[in-house]
Coordinates of C-alpha atoms in Angstrom, one line a residue:
Chain Y
M1 CA 100.0 57.0 92.2
K2 CA 100.7 54.4 94.9
R3 CA 103.9 53.6 92.9
L4 CA 104.9 57.2 92.9
V5 CA 104.5 57.3 96.6
I6 CA 106.8 54.4 96.9
A7 CA 109.5 55.9 94.7
V8 CA 109.1 59.2 96.7
A9 CA 109.2 57.1 100.0
I10 CA 112.5 55.4 99.0
L11 CA 114.2 58.5 98.1
A12 CA 113.2 60.3 101.3
L13 CA 114.2 57.4 103.5
A14 CA 117.5 56.8 102.0
G15 CA 118.4 60.5 101.9
C16 CA 121.3 61.6 99.9
G17 CA 122.3 58.0 99.2
G18 CA 118.8 57.4 97.9
E19 CA 117.7 56.4 94.5
A20 CA 114.6 56.8 92.7
V21 CA 112.6 55.0 90.0
V22 CA 110.4 56.8 87.4
P23 CA 106.7 55.4 87.5
A24 CA 106.0 52.6 85.0
G25 CA 104.8 54.0 81.7
Q26 CA 106.6 57.3 82.0
E27 CA 110.1 56.1 80.8
A28 CA 110.9 58.1 77.7
H29 CA 113.4 56.9 75.1
G30 CA 114.4 59.2 72.4
H31 CA 111.5 61.5 72.7
G32 CA 111.6 64.7 70.8
A33 CA 112.5 62.6 67.6
S34 CA 109.3 63.8 66.0
S35 CA 110.6 67.2 65.2
A36 CA 113.5 67.8 62.7
A37 CA 116.0 68.1 65.5
P38 CA 118.2 65.1 66.3
P39 CA 116.7 62.6 68.8
V40 CA 117.4 63.4 72.4
P41 CA 118.9 60.5 74.1
G42 CA 116.6 59.3 77.1
A43 CA 117.8 58.6 80.4
S44 CA 116.8 55.4 82.1
A45 CA 114.6 55.4 85.2
R46 CA 117.0 54.8 88.0
F47 CA 118.5 57.8 89.3
N48 CA 119.8 59.3 92.7
D49 CA 120.1 62.8 94.3
A50 CA 123.6 63.1 93.0
D51 CA 122.4 62.7 89.4
V52 CA 119.6 65.3 90.1
T53 CA 121.9 67.7 91.5
F54 CA 124.4 67.3 88.7
V55 CA 122.0 67.9 86.0
Q56 CA 120.4 70.8 87.7
M57 CA 123.7 72.4 88.2
M58 CA 124.8 71.7 84.7
V59 CA 121.8 73.3 83.3
D60 CA 122.7 76.5 84.8
H61 CA 126.4 75.9 84.0
L62 CA 125.6 75.1 80.3
Q63 CA 123.4 78.3 79.9
L64 CA 126.3 80.5 81.3
G65 CA 128.7 78.9 78.9
V66 CA 126.3 79.5 75.9
S67 CA 126.0 83.1 76.9
L68 CA 129.7 83.5 77.0
S69 CA 130.1 81.7 73.6
Q70 CA 127.7 84.1 72.1
V71 CA 129.8 86.9 73.0
G72 CA 133.0 85.0 71.7
L73 CA 131.3 84.4 68.4
A74 CA 130.5 88.0 68.1
K75 CA 133.8 89.5 69.1
A76 CA 136.6 86.9 68.9
T77 CA 139.3 87.8 66.4
S78 CA 141.3 84.7 65.9
K79 CA 139.7 81.9 63.9
E80 CA 140.6 79.4 66.8
A81 CA 138.8 81.4 69.4
K82 CA 135.7 81.9 67.1
D83 CA 135.4 78.3 66.0
L84 CA 135.7 77.1 69.5
A85 CA 133.1 79.6 70.7
G86 CA 130.7 78.5 67.8
A87 CA 131.3 74.8 68.6
I88 CA 130.9 75.2 72.6
D89 CA 127.6 77.2 71.7
V90 CA 125.9 74.5 69.6
T91 CA 127.2 71.4 71.6
Q92 CA 126.0 73.0 74.9
R93 CA 122.7 73.8 73.4
E94 CA 122.3 70.2 72.5
E95 CA 123.4 69.1 76.0
L96 CA 120.9 71.5 77.5
T97 CA 117.9 69.9 75.6
M98 CA 119.1 66.6 76.7
L99 CA 119.5 67.5 80.3
K100 CA 116.2 69.4 80.5
S101 CA 114.4 66.3 79.0
W102 CA 116.1 64.1 81.8
L103 CA 114.6 66.4 84.6
K104 CA 111.3 66.4 83.0
L105 CA 111.3 62.5 82.8
W106 CA 112.5 62.4 86.4
N107 CA 109.9 64.9 87.5
K108 CA 112.6 67.2 88.9
P109 CA 112.5 71.1 88.5
E110 CA 115.1 72.6 86.5
G111 CA 116.2 74.3 89.8
D112 CA 117.9 77.4 90.7
G113 CA 121.4 76.7 89.5
A114 CA 123.1 79.6 91.0
N115 CA 121.9 78.9 94.4
L116 CA 122.9 75.4 94.1
H117 CA 126.5 76.4 93.1
T118 CA 126.6 78.7 96.1
A119 CA 125.1 76.0 98.5
H120 CA 127.8 73.7 97.2
G121 CA 130.5 76.1 98.3
G122 CA 131.1 77.4 94.7
Q123 CA 131.8 80.9 93.8
P124 CA 131.0 80.6 90.1
L125 CA 133.4 82.4 87.8
L126 CA 130.6 83.6 85.5
D127 CA 127.6 85.5 86.1
D128 CA 125.6 87.9 83.6
K129 CA 127.8 90.8 84.9
V130 CA 131.1 89.2 84.2
I131 CA 129.9 88.1 80.8
N132 CA 128.6 91.6 80.0
E133 CA 132.1 93.3 81.2
T134 CA 133.9 91.2 78.4
K135 CA 132.0 93.1 75.8
D136 CA 134.0 96.2 76.8
K137 CA 137.2 94.6 75.4
S138 CA 138.2 94.0 71.9
G139 CA 140.8 92.5 69.6
A140 CA 143.5 90.4 71.0
E141 CA 142.7 91.5 74.4
F142 CA 139.2 90.3 74.2
D143 CA 140.4 87.0 72.8
Q144 CA 142.6 86.4 75.8
L145 CA 139.9 87.3 78.3
F146 CA 137.3 85.1 76.6
L147 CA 139.6 82.1 76.5
N148 CA 140.7 82.6 80.2
L149 CA 137.2 82.8 81.3
M150 CA 136.0 80.0 79.2
A151 CA 138.9 77.8 80.2
G152 CA 138.0 78.4 83.9
H153 CA 134.3 77.8 83.4
Q154 CA 134.9 74.7 81.6
G155 CA 137.3 73.6 84.2
A156 CA 134.6 73.9 86.9
G157 CA 132.4 71.8 84.6
V158 CA 135.0 69.1 84.9
E159 CA 135.0 69.2 88.6
M160 CA 131.1 68.7 88.8
A161 CA 131.4 66.0 86.2
L162 CA 134.1 64.1 88.3
T163 CA 131.8 64.3 91.4
E164 CA 129.0 62.8 89.2
K165 CA 131.2 60.0 88.2
K166 CA 132.0 59.3 91.8
D167 CA 128.5 59.7 93.2
G168 CA 126.0 59.3 90.4
M169 CA 124.1 56.1 89.5
N170 CA 122.1 56.7 86.4
P171 CA 124.0 55.2 83.5
E172 CA 123.2 57.9 81.0
T173 CA 124.2 60.6 83.3
T174 CA 127.3 59.1 84.4
A175 CA 128.3 58.5 80.8
Y176 CA 127.4 62.1 80.0
A177 CA 129.7 63.1 82.9
E178 CA 132.4 61.2 81.2
R179 CA 131.9 63.0 78.1
V180 CA 132.0 66.3 79.9
V181 CA 135.3 65.4 81.4
T182 CA 137.0 64.4 78.0
S183 CA 135.4 67.1 76.0
R184 CA 136.2 69.9 78.3
Q185 CA 139.7 68.8 79.0
G186 CA 140.1 68.8 75.1
Q187 CA 138.6 72.3 74.9
I188 CA 140.8 73.6 78.0
A189 CA 143.9 72.2 76.1
Q190 CA 143.1 74.0 73.0
M191 CA 142.4 77.3 75.0
L192 CA 145.6 76.9 77.1
K193 CA 147.7 76.6 73.9
I194 CA 146.2 79.8 72.5
I195 CA 146.6 81.5 76.0
G196 CA 150.0 80.5 77.0
G197 CA 151.6 80.0 73.4
A198 CA 152.2 76.7 71.8
Chain G
M1 CA 101.0 52.5 105.2
K2 CA 101.6 54.7 108.2
L3 CA 105.3 54.5 107.3
M4 CA 104.7 55.5 103.9
R5 CA 102.9 58.7 104.9
K6 CA 105.7 59.6 107.2
A7 CA 107.9 59.2 104.3
A8 CA 105.8 61.3 102.0
L9 CA 106.0 64.1 104.7
L10 CA 109.8 63.7 105.0
M11 CA 110.1 64.0 101.2
A12 CA 109.1 67.8 101.7
A13 CA 112.3 68.3 103.6
V14 CA 114.4 66.7 100.8
P15 CA 114.9 69.6 98.7
A16 CA 116.3 71.6 101.5
I17 CA 118.6 68.7 102.4
V18 CA 119.9 68.7 99.0
L19 CA 120.6 72.4 98.9
I20 CA 122.7 72.4 102.0
T21 CA 124.8 69.3 101.3
P22 CA 128.4 70.4 100.7
V23 CA 130.1 68.4 98.0
G24 CA 133.6 68.0 98.8
S25 CA 135.4 68.6 95.6
A26 CA 133.1 71.4 94.2
S27 CA 134.7 74.6 95.7
A28 CA 137.6 75.5 93.4
H29 CA 140.2 77.0 92.3
G30 CA 142.9 78.6 90.1
Y31 CA 146.2 78.2 88.3
V32 CA 148.7 80.2 86.3
S33 CA 147.9 79.7 82.5
S34 CA 150.5 82.0 81.1
P35 CA 153.3 81.4 81.0
A36 CA 152.1 77.7 81.1
S37 CA 152.6 76.5 84.8
R38 CA 153.4 72.9 85.4
S39 CA 149.5 72.4 86.0
A40 CA 148.7 74.0 82.7
Q41 CA 151.2 71.9 80.9
C42 CA 149.4 68.8 82.2
A43 CA 146.1 70.2 81.1
R44 CA 147.4 71.1 77.6
G45 CA 148.8 67.6 77.3
D46 CA 152.3 68.8 77.0
I47 CA 153.1 66.0 79.7
S48 CA 151.3 62.7 79.5
V49 CA 148.5 61.9 81.7
D50 CA 150.6 58.9 83.0
L51 CA 153.1 61.2 84.3
C52 CA 150.7 64.1 85.4
G53 CA 147.8 62.3 87.2
Q54 CA 145.1 64.3 88.3
A55 CA 146.6 67.7 87.2
K56 CA 145.5 66.9 83.7
Y57 CA 141.8 67.1 84.7
E58 CA 142.0 69.6 87.5
P59 CA 145.0 71.9 86.9
Q60 CA 143.0 74.4 89.3
S61 CA 143.0 72.1 92.3
A62 CA 146.7 72.0 93.6
E63 CA 145.4 73.3 97.0
G64 CA 146.8 73.0 100.3
P65 CA 147.4 74.9 103.7
K66 CA 149.1 78.4 103.3
G67 CA 152.8 78.6 103.7
L68 CA 154.0 75.7 101.7
R69 CA 156.8 75.9 99.2
N70 CA 155.7 73.3 96.6
C71 CA 153.9 72.8 93.5
S72 CA 151.1 70.3 94.8
G73 CA 150.0 71.9 97.8
G74 CA 151.0 68.8 99.5
N75 CA 148.1 67.0 97.9
K76 CA 149.2 63.7 96.9
D77 CA 146.9 63.4 93.7
F78 CA 149.1 66.3 92.5
G79 CA 152.4 64.9 93.7
P80 CA 153.7 64.7 90.0
L81 CA 153.9 68.5 90.0
D82 CA 156.6 68.4 92.5
N83 CA 158.8 66.1 90.4
D84 CA 161.5 68.4 89.0
G85 CA 162.7 65.3 86.9
L86 CA 159.6 65.5 84.5
P87 CA 160.2 67.2 81.1
W88 CA 158.6 70.5 82.1
K89 CA 158.8 73.3 79.4
V90 CA 160.9 76.2 80.4
T91 CA 160.0 79.8 79.9
N92 CA 162.7 82.1 78.8
T93 CA 162.3 85.4 80.3
G94 CA 164.2 88.6 81.4
Q95 CA 164.1 90.2 84.9
T96 CA 160.4 91.2 84.3
L97 CA 157.7 88.5 84.0
S98 CA 154.0 88.8 83.5
L99 CA 151.7 86.1 84.7
T100 CA 148.2 85.4 84.1
W101 CA 145.9 83.3 86.3
T102 CA 142.9 81.2 85.1
F103 CA 140.2 80.7 87.9
T104 CA 137.4 78.3 87.9
A105 CA 135.8 79.9 90.9
R106 CA 136.4 83.5 92.2
H107 CA 137.3 83.1 95.8
A108 CA 137.8 86.1 98.0
T109 CA 141.6 86.7 97.9
R110 CA 143.9 87.5 100.8
D111 CA 146.9 88.1 98.3
Y112 CA 149.3 86.5 95.9
E113 CA 152.9 85.5 96.5
Y114 CA 155.8 84.7 94.4
F115 CA 158.9 83.0 95.6
I116 CA 162.1 81.6 94.1
G117 CA 163.6 79.4 96.8
G118 CA 163.1 81.2 100.1
T119 CA 163.0 84.5 98.7
R120 CA 159.7 86.4 97.9
V121 CA 160.2 88.1 94.8
G122 CA 156.7 89.3 94.3
Y123 CA 153.5 90.3 96.4
V124 CA 150.3 91.5 95.3
A125 CA 147.3 92.3 97.7
G126 CA 144.0 90.9 97.3
N127 CA 142.1 93.1 99.9
N128 CA 139.7 90.1 100.4
Q129 CA 138.0 91.0 97.1
Q130 CA 137.1 88.6 94.3
P131 CA 139.9 88.5 91.7
N132 CA 139.6 90.7 88.4
N133 CA 139.2 89.1 85.0
P134 CA 141.7 88.5 83.9
T135 CA 144.2 88.7 86.9
T136 CA 147.7 89.3 85.3
H137 CA 150.6 90.4 87.6
T138 CA 154.1 91.9 86.4
I139 CA 156.7 90.9 88.8
N140 CA 160.5 91.5 89.1
L141 CA 162.5 88.3 89.5
G142 CA 164.8 89.9 92.0
G143 CA 168.2 89.5 90.3
F144 CA 168.0 85.7 90.1
S145 CA 169.3 84.2 86.8
G146 CA 169.4 80.9 85.1
R147 CA 167.3 77.9 85.5
Q148 CA 164.8 78.6 88.3
K149 CA 161.4 77.4 89.8
L150 CA 159.0 80.1 90.5
F151 CA 156.3 79.3 93.1
A152 CA 153.1 81.2 92.4
I153 CA 150.7 81.1 95.4
W154 CA 147.2 82.3 95.6
N155 CA 146.2 82.8 99.3
I156 CA 142.4 82.7 99.7
G157 CA 140.9 85.1 102.1
D158 CA 138.0 83.1 103.6
T159 CA 139.6 79.6 103.9
V160 CA 143.0 78.4 105.5
N161 CA 144.1 77.2 102.0
A162 CA 146.1 78.5 99.0
F163 CA 146.5 77.2 95.6
Y164 CA 149.9 76.5 94.2
S165 CA 151.4 76.7 90.7
C166 CA 155.0 76.2 89.6
I167 CA 156.5 77.9 86.5
D168 CA 159.9 76.7 85.3
L169 CA 162.0 79.7 84.3
N170 CA 165.2 80.4 82.4
I171 CA 166.1 83.9 83.5
N172 CA 168.5 86.1 81.6
G173 CA 169.8 83.5 79.2
G174 CA 171.4 81.5 81.7
G175 CA 171.1 78.3 79.7
T176 CA 171.6 77.4 76.1
T177 CA 168.7 79.0 74.7
P178 CA 168.9 82.9 74.2
P179 CA 165.9 84.4 75.9
P180 CA 163.5 86.4 73.9
T181 CA 162.6 88.9 76.6
T182 CA 158.9 89.3 76.7
T183 CA 157.6 86.9 74.0
T184 CA 156.2 84.6 76.7
T185 CA 153.6 86.9 77.7
T186 CA 152.7 88.2 74.2
P187 CA 149.4 86.5 72.9
P188 CA 150.7 84.3 70.1
P189 CA 149.9 85.0 66.5
T190 CA 146.7 83.5 65.0
T191 CA 148.4 80.5 63.5
T192 CA 147.6 77.0 64.0
T193 CA 149.8 73.9 63.9
S194 CA 150.1 72.0 60.9
S195 CA 148.0 69.3 62.3
T196 CA 145.1 71.6 62.6
T197 CA 145.3 73.5 59.4
T198 CA 145.5 70.6 57.0
P199 CA 142.0 69.5 55.9
P200 CA 141.7 65.8 55.8
P201 CA 140.7 64.4 52.5
A202 CA 137.0 64.1 51.9
G203 CA 135.5 60.9 53.5
G204 CA 138.6 60.5 55.6
T205 CA 138.3 58.9 59.0
W206 CA 137.5 61.2 61.8
A207 CA 140.4 62.2 64.1
A208 CA 140.8 64.3 67.3
N209 CA 142.9 67.5 67.1
T210 CA 141.8 68.2 63.6
S211 CA 140.4 71.4 62.1
Y212 CA 137.0 70.7 60.3
A213 CA 135.3 73.1 58.1
T214 CA 131.6 73.2 57.7
G215 CA 130.4 70.7 54.9
Q216 CA 133.5 68.3 55.2
T217 CA 132.6 64.7 55.4
V218 CA 134.3 62.0 57.6
T219 CA 133.7 58.4 58.5
Y220 CA 133.3 57.1 62.0
G221 CA 132.3 53.6 63.1
G222 CA 131.1 52.8 59.7
S223 CA 128.9 55.7 59.2
T224 CA 129.5 59.0 57.3
Y225 CA 129.0 62.4 59.0
R226 CA 129.0 65.8 57.5
C227 CA 130.3 68.8 59.6
R228 CA 127.6 71.3 60.6
Q229 CA 129.9 73.7 62.6
A230 CA 133.6 74.4 61.9
H231 CA 135.7 73.3 64.8
T232 CA 138.8 71.6 66.0
S233 CA 137.9 68.1 66.9
L234 CA 138.6 66.6 70.3
T235 CA 138.0 63.4 72.1
G236 CA 134.6 63.5 73.6
W237 CA 133.4 65.3 70.3
E238 CA 133.2 62.0 68.3
P239 CA 130.5 62.5 65.7
P240 CA 128.0 60.0 67.3
N241 CA 128.1 62.1 70.6
V242 CA 127.5 65.6 69.1
A243 CA 124.9 65.8 66.4
A244 CA 125.1 69.5 66.7
L245 CA 128.6 69.3 65.1
W246 CA 128.0 66.2 62.8
E247 CA 125.1 65.3 60.8
K248 CA 124.9 61.6 60.1
I249 CA 124.4 61.2 56.2

């Protein structure tokens, strides 16, 4: 307990530039491996506020992306759009599992992602209403709307990941942020080529 | 010990601090995605990252004060967008052009303006509302012809800033390529390029920008993986990084 208090004190004293250490004995490495699911990569114990904020915001961001992907899977007419929706769906679910396990390890709440976005000056592109409204479209019109929204949404993810690369300190989290930058950039390139013509 | 108790008390205030701390680069943004603006061409990889700079990663962030007539918003990280010498793709069009914006955040909008040189050829009021999804405008190019640079400007309602996109146009066939009138705004047919339709041989080495079907196998880093979900591969989705897409066998 004393150790936890010290960790908390370090974080509090240092404010936003602070870092924290998970109490000894609570580090998790690859937990979740007991089930049939692939093992979840563990995060190491040293992290700062930027890591936590990024992971909390990403949890909300990924969930919205999964919701939109589900609509895309159900309604997209082109194979490219449907495949992309399916791949974003499964990869982001995997990322969600990983990020939630990190928050648990760090003893941080999943947080209220929507409020975090607003507090950080964002006016997120997606919310439940916007996602629901896409269901009114069909055919090529749906594909264009879906790809346009997803390209924008993933672009916002790149911005968050670039901030984490600059301000974060947890090695697994910054490495994940790097993968977000490259994988979303690749997805956006695919989408823009469909939207704007090759 | 006294200090520590104080610190513990302070801790109670930390969540509030986190919530109100603004993060500089997280309040975005938008760009013209169809026809592909210079920013979009950078994000698509049409122009190499060495030439594009930051626009490859943040095509939506060419932001600057309102009233500019450039492609970067005067933002030096986006300076390459102002370089007319780069090999930008040119869109053939007639006098009428439809443009679609892609947003990463829905700022309240003052208006949209479209300029060729000093002439405003298009204006769409925003009424300080959040933009529609999608936002597509059809504008008349005001009698201009030949090779022109169109400035597309999204003026934000609640900040002093605007977002800038440039689209290179060839109007009314002023160049060597005959202009197909409206093809630039029509959704492309659902075909893929040859690089994404040719299935790699079973057991081939994983490569980016390749269409993989469920069940196909590849090697990567000395291991073999089976595709679990049809997709077009990309950097960042290497098999060891995405167990959701690739099962190690």
